PDB file of C-alpha atoms in Angstrom:
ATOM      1  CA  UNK A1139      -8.875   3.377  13.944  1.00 70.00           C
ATOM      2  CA  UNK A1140      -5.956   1.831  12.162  1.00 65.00           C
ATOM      3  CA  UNK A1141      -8.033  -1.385  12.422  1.00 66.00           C
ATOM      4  CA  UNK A1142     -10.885   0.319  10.816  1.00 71.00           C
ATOM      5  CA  UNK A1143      -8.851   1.370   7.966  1.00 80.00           C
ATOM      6  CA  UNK A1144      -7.253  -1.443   7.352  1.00 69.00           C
ATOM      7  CA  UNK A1145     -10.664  -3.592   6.596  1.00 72.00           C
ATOM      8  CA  UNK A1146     -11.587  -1.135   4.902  1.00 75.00           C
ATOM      9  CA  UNK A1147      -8.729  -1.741   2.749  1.00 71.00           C
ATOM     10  CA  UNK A1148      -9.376  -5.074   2.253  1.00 72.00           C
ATOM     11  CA  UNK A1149     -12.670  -4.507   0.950  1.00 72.00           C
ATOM     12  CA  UNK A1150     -11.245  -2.047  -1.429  1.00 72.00           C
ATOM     13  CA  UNK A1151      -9.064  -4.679  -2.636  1.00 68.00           C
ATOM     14  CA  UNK A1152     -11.944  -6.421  -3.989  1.00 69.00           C
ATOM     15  CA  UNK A1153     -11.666  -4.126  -7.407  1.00 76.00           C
ATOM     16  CA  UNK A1154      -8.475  -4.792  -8.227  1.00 82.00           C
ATOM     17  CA  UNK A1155      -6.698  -2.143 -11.034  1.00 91.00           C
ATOM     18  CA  UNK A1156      -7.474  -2.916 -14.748  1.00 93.00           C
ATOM     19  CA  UNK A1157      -4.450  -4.224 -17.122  1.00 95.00           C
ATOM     20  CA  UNK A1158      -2.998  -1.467 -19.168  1.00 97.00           C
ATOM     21  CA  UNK A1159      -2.990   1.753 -16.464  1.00 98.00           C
ATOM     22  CA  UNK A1160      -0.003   2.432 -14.150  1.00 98.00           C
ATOM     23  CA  UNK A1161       0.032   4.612 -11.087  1.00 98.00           C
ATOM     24  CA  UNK A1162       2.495   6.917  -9.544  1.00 98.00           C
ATOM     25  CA  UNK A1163       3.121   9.077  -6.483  1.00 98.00           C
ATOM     26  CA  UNK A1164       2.453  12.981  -6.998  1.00 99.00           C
ATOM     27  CA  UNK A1165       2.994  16.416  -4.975  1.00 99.00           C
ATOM     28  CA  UNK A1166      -0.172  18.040  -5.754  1.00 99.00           C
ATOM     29  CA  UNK A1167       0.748  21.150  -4.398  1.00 98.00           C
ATOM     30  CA  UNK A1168       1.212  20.218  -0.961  1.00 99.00           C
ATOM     31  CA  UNK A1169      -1.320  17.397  -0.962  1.00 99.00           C
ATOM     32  CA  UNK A1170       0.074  13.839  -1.902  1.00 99.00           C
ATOM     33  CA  UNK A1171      -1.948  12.457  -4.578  1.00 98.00           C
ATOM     34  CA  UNK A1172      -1.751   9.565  -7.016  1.00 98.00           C
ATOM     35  CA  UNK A1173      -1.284   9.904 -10.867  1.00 99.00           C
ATOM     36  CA  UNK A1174      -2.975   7.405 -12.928  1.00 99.00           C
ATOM     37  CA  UNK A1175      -2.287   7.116 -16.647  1.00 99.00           C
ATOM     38  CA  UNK A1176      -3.275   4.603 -18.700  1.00 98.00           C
ATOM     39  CA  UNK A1177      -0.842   2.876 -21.651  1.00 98.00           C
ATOM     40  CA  UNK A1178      -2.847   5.062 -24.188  1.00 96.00           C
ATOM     41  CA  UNK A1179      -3.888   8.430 -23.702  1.00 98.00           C
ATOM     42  CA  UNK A1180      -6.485   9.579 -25.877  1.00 97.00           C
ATOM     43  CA  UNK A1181      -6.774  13.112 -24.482  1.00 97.00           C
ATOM     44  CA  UNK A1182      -5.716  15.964 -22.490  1.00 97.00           C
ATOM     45  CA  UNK A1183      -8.470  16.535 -20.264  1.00 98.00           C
ATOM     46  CA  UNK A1184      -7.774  15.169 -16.797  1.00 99.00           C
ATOM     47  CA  UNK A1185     -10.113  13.445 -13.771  1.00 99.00           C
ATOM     48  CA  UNK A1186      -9.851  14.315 -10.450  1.00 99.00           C
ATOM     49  CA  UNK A1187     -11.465  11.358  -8.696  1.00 99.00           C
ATOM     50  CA  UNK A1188     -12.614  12.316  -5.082  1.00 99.00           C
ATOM     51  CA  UNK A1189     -12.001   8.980  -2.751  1.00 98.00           C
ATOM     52  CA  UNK A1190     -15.056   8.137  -0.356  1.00 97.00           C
ATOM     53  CA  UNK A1191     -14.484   6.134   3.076  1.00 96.00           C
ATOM     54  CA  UNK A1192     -16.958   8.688   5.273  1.00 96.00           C
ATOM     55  CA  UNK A1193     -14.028  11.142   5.579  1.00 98.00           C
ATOM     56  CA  UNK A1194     -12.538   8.827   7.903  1.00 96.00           C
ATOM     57  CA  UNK A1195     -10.969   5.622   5.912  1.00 95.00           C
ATOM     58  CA  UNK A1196      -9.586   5.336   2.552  1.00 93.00           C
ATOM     59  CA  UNK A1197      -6.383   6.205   0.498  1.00 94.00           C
ATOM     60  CA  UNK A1198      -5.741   6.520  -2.996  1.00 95.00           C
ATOM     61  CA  UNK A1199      -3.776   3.120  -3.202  1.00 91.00           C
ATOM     62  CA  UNK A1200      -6.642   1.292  -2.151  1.00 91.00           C
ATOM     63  CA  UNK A1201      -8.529   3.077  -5.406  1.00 94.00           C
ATOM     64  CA  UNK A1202      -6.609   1.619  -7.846  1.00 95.00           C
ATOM     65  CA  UNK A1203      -9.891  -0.016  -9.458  1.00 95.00           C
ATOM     66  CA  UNK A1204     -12.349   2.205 -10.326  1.00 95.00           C
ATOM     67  CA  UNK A1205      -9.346   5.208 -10.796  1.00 97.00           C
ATOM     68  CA  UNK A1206      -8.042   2.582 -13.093  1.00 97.00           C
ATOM     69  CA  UNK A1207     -11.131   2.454 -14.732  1.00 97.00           C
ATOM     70  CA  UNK A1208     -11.622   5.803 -15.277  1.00 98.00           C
ATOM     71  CA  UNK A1209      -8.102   5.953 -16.860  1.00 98.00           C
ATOM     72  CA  UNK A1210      -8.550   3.358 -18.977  1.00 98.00           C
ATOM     73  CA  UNK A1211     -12.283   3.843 -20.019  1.00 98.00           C
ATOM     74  CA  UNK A1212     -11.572   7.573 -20.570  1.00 98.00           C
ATOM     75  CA  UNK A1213      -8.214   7.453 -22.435  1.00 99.00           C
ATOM     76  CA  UNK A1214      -7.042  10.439 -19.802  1.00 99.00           C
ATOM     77  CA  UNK A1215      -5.071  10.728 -16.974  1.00 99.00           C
ATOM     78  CA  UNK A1216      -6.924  10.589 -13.556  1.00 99.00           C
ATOM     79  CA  UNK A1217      -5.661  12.182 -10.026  1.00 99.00           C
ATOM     80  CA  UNK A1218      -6.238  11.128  -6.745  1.00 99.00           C
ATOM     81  CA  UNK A1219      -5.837  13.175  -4.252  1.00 99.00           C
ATOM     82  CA  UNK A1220      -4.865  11.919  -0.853  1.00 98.00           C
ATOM     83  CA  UNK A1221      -6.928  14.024   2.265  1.00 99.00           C
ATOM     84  CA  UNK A1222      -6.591  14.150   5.688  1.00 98.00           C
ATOM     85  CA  UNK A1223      -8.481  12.074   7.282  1.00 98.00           C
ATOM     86  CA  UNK A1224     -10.812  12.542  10.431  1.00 98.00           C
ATOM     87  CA  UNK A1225     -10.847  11.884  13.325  1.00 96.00           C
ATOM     88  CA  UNK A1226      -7.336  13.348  13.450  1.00 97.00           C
ATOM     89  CA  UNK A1227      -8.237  15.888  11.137  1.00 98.00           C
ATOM     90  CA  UNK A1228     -11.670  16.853  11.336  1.00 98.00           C
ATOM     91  CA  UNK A1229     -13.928  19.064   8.986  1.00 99.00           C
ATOM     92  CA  UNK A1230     -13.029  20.825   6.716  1.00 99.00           C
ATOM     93  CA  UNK A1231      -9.628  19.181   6.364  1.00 99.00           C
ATOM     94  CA  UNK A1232     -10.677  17.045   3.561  1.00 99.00           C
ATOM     95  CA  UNK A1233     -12.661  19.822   1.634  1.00 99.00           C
ATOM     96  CA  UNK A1234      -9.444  21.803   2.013  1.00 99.00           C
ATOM     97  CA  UNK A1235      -7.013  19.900   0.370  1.00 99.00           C
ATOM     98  CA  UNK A1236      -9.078  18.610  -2.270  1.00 99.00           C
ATOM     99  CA  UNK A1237      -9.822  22.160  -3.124  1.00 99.00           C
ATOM    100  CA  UNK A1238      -5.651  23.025  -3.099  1.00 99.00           C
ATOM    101  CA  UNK A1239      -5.459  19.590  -4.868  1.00 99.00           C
ATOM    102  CA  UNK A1240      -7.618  21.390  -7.518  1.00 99.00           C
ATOM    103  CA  UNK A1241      -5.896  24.664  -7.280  1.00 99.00           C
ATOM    104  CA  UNK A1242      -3.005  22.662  -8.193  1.00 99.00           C
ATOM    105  CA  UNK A1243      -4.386  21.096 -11.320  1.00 99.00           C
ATOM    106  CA  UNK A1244      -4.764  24.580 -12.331  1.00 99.00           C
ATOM    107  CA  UNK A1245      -1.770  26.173 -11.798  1.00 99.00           C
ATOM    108  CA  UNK A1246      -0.171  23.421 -13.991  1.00 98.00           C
ATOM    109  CA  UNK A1247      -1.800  25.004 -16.463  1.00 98.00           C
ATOM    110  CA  UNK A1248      -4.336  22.183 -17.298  1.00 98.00           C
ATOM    111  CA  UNK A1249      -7.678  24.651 -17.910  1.00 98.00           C
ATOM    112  CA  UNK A1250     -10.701  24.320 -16.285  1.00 99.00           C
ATOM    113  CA  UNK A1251     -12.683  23.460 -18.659  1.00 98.00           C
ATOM    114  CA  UNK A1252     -10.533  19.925 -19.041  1.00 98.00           C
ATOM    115  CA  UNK A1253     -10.875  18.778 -15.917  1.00 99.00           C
ATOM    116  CA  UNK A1254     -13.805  16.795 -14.433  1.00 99.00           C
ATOM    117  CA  UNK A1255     -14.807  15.783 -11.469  1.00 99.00           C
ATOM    118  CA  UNK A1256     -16.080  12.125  -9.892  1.00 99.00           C
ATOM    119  CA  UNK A1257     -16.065  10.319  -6.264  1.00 99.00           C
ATOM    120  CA  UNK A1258     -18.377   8.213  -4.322  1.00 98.00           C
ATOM    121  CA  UNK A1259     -19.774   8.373  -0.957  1.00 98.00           C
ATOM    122  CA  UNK A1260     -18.393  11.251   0.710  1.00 99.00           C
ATOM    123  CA  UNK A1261     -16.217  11.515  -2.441  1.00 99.00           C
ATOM    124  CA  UNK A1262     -19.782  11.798  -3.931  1.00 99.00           C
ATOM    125  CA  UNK A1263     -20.387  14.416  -1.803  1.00 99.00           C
ATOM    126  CA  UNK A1264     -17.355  16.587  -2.215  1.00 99.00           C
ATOM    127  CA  UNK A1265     -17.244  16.262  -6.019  1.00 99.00           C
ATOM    128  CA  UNK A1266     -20.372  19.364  -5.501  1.00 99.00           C
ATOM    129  CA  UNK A1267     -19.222  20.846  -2.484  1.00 99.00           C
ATOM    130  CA  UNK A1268     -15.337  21.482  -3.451  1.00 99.00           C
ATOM    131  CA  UNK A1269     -16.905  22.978  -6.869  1.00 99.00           C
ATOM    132  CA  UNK A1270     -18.688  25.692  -4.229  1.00 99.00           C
ATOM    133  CA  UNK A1271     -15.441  26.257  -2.188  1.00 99.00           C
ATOM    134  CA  UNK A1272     -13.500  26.459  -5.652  1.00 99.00           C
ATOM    135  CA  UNK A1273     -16.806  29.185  -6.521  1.00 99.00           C
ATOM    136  CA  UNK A1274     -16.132  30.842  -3.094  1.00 98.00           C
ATOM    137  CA  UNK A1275     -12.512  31.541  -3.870  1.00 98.00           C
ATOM    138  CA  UNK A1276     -13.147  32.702  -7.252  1.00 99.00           C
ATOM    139  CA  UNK A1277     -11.818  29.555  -9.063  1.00 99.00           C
ATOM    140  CA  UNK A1278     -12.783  28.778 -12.726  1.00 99.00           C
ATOM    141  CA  UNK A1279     -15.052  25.545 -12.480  1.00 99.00           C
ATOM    142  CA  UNK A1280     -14.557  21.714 -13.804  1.00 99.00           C
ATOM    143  CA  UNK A1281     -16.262  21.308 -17.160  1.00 99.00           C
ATOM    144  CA  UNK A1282     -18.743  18.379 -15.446  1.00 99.00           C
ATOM    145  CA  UNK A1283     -18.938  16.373 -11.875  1.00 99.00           C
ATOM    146  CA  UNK A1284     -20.304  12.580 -11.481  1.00 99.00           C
ATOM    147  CA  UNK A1285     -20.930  12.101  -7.783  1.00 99.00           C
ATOM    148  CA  UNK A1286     -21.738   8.285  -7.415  1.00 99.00           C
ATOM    149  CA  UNK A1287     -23.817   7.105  -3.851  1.00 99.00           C
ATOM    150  CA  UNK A1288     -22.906  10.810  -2.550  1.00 99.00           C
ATOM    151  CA  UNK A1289     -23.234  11.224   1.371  1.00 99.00           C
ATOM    152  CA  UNK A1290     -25.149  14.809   0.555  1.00 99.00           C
ATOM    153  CA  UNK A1291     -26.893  14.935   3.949  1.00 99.00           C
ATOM    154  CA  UNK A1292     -25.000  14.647   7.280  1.00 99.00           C
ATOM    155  CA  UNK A1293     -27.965  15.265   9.140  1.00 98.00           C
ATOM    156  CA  UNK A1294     -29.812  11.937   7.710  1.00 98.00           C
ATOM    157  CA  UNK A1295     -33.232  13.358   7.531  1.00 97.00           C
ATOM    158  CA  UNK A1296     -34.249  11.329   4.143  1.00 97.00           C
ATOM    159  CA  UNK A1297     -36.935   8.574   4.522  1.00 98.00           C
ATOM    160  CA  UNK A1298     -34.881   6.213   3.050  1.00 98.00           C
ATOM    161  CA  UNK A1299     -32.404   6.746   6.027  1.00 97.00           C
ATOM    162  CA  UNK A1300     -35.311   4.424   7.847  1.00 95.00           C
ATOM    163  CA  UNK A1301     -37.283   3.011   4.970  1.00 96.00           C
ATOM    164  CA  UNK A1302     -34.150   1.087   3.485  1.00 96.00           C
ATOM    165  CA  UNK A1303     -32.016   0.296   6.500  1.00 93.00           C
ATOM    166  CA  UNK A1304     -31.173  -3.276   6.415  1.00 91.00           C
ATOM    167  CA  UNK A1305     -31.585  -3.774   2.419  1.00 94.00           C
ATOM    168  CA  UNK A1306     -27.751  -1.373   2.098  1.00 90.00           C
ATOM    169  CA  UNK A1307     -25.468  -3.922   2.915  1.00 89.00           C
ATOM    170  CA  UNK A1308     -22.706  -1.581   3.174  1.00 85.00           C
ATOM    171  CA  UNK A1309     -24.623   0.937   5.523  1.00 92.00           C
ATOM    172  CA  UNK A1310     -26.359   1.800   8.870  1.00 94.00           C
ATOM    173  CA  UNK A1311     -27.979   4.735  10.303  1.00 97.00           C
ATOM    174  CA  UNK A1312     -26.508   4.507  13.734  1.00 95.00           C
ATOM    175  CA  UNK A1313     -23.039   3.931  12.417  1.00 94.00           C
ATOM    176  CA  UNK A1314     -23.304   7.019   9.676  1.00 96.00           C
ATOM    177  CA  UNK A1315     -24.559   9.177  12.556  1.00 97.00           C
ATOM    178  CA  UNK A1316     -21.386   8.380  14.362  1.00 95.00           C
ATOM    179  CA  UNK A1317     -19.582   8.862  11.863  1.00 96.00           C
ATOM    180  CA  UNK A1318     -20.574  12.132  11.016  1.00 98.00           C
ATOM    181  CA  UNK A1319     -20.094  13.402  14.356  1.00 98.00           C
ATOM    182  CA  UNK A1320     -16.417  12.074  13.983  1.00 97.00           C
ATOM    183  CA  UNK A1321     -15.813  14.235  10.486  1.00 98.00           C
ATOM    184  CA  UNK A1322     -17.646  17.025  11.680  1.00 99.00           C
ATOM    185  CA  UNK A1323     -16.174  17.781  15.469  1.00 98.00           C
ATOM    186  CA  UNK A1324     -18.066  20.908  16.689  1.00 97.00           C
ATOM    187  CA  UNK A1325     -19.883  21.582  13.130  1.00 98.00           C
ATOM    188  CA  UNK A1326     -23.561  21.598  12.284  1.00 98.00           C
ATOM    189  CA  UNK A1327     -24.956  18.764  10.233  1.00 99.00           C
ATOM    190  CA  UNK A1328     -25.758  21.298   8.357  1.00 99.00           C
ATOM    191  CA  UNK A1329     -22.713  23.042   7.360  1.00 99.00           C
ATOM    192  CA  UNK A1330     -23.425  23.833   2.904  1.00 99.00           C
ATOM    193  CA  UNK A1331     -20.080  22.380   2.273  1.00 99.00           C
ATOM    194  CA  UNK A1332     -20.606  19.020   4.768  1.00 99.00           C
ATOM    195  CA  UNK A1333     -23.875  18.924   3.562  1.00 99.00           C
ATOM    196  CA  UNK A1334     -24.069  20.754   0.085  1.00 99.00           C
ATOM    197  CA  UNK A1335     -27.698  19.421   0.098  1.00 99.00           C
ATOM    198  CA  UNK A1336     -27.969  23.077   2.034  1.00 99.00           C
ATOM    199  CA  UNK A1337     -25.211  24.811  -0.602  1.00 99.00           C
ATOM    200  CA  UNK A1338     -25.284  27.532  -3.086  1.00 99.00           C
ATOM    201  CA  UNK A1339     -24.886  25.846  -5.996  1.00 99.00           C
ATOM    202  CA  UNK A1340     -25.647  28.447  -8.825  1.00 99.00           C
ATOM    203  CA  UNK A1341     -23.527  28.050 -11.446  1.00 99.00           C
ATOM    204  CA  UNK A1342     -22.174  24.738 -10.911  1.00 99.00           C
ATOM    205  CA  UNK A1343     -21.311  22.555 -14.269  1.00 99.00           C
ATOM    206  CA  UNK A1344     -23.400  19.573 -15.183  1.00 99.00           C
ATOM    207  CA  UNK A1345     -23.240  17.389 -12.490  1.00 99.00           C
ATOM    208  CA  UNK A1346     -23.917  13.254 -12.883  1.00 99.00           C
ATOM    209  CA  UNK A1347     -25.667  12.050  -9.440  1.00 99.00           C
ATOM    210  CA  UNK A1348     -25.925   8.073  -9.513  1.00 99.00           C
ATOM    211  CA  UNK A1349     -27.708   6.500  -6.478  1.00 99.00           C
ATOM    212  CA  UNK A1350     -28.655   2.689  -5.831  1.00 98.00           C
ATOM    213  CA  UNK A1351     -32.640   2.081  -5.058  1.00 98.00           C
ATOM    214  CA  UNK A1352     -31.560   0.259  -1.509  1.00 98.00           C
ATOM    215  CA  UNK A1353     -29.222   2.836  -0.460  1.00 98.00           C
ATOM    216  CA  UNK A1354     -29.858   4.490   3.073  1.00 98.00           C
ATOM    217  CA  UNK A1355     -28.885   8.061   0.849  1.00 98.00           C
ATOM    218  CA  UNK A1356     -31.403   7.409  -1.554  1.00 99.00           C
ATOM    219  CA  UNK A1357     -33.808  10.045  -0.517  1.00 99.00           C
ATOM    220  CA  UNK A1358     -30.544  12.565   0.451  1.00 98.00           C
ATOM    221  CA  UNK A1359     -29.375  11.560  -2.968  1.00 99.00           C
ATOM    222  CA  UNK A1360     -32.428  12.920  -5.004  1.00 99.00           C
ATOM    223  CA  UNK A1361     -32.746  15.647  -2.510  1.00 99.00           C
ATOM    224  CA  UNK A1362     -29.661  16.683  -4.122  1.00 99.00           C
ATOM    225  CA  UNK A1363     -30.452  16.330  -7.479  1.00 99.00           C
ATOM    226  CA  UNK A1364     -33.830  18.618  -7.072  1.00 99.00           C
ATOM    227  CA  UNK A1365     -31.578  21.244  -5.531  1.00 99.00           C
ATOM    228  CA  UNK A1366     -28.873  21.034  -8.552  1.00 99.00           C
ATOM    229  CA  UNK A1367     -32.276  21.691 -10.914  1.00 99.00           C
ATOM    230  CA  UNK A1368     -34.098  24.097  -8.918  1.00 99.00           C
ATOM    231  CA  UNK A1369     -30.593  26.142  -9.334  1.00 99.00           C
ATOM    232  CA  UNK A1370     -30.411  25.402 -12.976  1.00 99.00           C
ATOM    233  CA  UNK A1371     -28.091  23.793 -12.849  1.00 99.00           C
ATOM    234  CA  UNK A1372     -27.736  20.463 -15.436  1.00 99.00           C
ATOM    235  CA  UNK A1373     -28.227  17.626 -13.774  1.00 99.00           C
ATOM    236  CA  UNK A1374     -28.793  13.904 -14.617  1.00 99.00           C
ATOM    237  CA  UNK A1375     -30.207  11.386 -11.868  1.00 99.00           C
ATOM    238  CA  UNK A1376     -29.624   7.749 -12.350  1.00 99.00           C
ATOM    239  CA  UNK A1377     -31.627   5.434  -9.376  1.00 99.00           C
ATOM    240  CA  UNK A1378     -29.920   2.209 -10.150  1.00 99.00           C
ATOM    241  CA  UNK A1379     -32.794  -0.808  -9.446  1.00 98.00           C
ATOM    242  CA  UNK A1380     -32.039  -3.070  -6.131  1.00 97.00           C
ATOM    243  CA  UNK A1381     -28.269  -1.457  -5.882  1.00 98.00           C
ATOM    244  CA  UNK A1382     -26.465  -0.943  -2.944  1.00 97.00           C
ATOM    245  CA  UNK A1383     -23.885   1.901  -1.986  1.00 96.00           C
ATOM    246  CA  UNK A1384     -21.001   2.447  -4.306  1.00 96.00           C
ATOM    247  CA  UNK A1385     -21.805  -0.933  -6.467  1.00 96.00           C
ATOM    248  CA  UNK A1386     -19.535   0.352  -8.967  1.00 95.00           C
ATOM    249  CA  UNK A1387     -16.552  -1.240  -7.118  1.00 90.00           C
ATOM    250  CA  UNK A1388     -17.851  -4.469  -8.221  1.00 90.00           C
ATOM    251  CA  UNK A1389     -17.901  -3.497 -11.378  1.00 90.00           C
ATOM    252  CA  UNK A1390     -15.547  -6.922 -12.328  1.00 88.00           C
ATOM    253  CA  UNK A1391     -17.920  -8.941 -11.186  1.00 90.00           C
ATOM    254  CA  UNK A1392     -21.416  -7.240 -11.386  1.00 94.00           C
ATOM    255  CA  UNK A1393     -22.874  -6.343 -14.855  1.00 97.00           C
ATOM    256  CA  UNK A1394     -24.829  -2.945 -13.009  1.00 98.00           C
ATOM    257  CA  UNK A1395     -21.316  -1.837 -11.935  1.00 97.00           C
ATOM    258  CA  UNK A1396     -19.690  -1.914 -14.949  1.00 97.00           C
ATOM    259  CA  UNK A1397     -23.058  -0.617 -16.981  1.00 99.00           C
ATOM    260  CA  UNK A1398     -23.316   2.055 -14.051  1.00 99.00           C
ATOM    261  CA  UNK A1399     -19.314   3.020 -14.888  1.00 98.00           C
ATOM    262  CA  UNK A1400     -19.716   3.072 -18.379  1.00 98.00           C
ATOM    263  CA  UNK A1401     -22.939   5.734 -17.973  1.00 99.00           C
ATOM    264  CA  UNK A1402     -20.667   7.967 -15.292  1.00 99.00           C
ATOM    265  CA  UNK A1403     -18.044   7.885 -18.231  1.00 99.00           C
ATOM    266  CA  UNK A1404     -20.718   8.813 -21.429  1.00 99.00           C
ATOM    267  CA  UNK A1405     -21.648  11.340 -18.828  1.00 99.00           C
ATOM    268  CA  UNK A1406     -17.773  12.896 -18.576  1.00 99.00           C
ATOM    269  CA  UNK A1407     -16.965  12.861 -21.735  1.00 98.00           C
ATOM    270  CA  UNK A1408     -20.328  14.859 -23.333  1.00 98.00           C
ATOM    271  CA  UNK A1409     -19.780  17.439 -20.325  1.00 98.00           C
ATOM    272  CA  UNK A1410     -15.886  17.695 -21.683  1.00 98.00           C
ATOM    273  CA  UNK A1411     -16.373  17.886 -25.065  1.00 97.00           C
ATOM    274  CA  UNK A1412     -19.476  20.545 -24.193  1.00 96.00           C
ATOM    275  CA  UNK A1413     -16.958  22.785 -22.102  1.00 95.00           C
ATOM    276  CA  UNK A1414     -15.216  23.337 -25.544  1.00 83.00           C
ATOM    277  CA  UNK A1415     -17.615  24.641 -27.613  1.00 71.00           C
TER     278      UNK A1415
END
């Protein structure tokens, strides 16, 4: 596994942070995190960014890119918070702390209508389903969520999860079934906040759901999206032409990355500035 995580790493190192943002370590209630805040801060509404990795990989330091981005595009201060990781802590470990991570926002008196959600992958996924556990417990919600490539559908019944295998570079269907069953131990598939495809999702804020054409969660993607609306709740789909999974970590050296980070920012500040009226 370390193995695993470490090339993973590397990959991650390929969006490097942005001048002008620096990072430090922070309790967040329990739940290490990262603080990002950028030379100038323009506002006091705050990002949580949700890291992806399939549950299993990824730490904030390795996120340093597009959290840097966010920071820096935004003018705000952006938190990552730093999950437990499965195998070695399986579902719902990660949906836990990012939800506590979230409580602690809160109780630092930062309201909720000036935070917002974003995350890719199963980041993607949990930006929507930690906004239902937050629901569960009673929580105020985020003013707006952008879930980028989100990994809405652990059971993998979209067409694209056959129709575009091989064109998602980043992606396979027998590796995300495996990796599933790693995150989810004894747990259905189907489980609304593994799979928030299958969630209550009433009263949710506007939610941002960007998806590459070529990705294998394409279909699981849009699935998502149609159950956001048919719960009226606001949502915006983007399908980004010929993209692959998560492009926007190559947004330094791929014009759709940056154009596709730009529209996930537009999108977080209108739901912000909304949440104060």
């Amino acid at each position: 596994m370390s193995d695993i995580r470490d090339s993973y790493a590397k990959m991650l190192a390929q969006n490097p942070a942005p001048a002008g943002v620096k990072f430090e370590a922070v309790d967040m209630g329990g739940v290490p995190g990262t603080l990002v805040t950028p030379n100038e801060v323009k506002t006091d509404a705050v990002v949580m960014y949700i890291h992806g990795g399939a549950y299993i990989v990824g730490r904030p330091d390795g996120y340093h890119g597009i959290g840097g981005n966010y920071a820096k595009m935004l003018g705000a201060r952006v938190y990552m918070p730093d999950y437990r990781l499965a195998p070695e802590h399986k579902f719902p470990a990660s949906i836990d702390d990012t939800l506590r991570a979230y409580e602690w926002l809160l109780e630092q008196k930062i309201p909720a209508n000036k935070i917002a959600f974003s995350g890719e992958s199963a980041g993607g996924a949990m930006v929507v389903s930690v906004m239902v556990a937050a629901k569960s417990k009673g929580l105020p919600l985020p003013a707006v969520g952008s879930s980028i490539s989100p990994w809405a559908n652990l059971e993998h019944t979209g067409a694209s999860m056959s129709n575009r295998e091989g064109l998602d570079p980043l992606n396979s269907k027998p590796v995300l079934d495996i990796l599933a069953r790693a995150f989810l131990g004894d747990t259905l598939a189907n489980h609304p906040l593994a799979s928030p495809v299958f969630a209550d999702v009433t009263g949710l804020p506007p939610i941002l759901v960007q998806i590459g054409e070529n990705e294998l969660m394409l279909s699981d993607a849009m699935r998502l999206a149609t159950h956001l609306a048919d719960n009226r709740v606001r949502v915006n789909l983007e399908v980004w032409p010929a993209m692959f999974h998560a492009w926007h970590f190559y947004a330094t050296m791929l014009p759709e990355g940056q154009q596709a980070m730009e529209s996930s920012v537009r999108f977080i500040e209108v739901g912000l500035a909304d949440a104060k009226r």
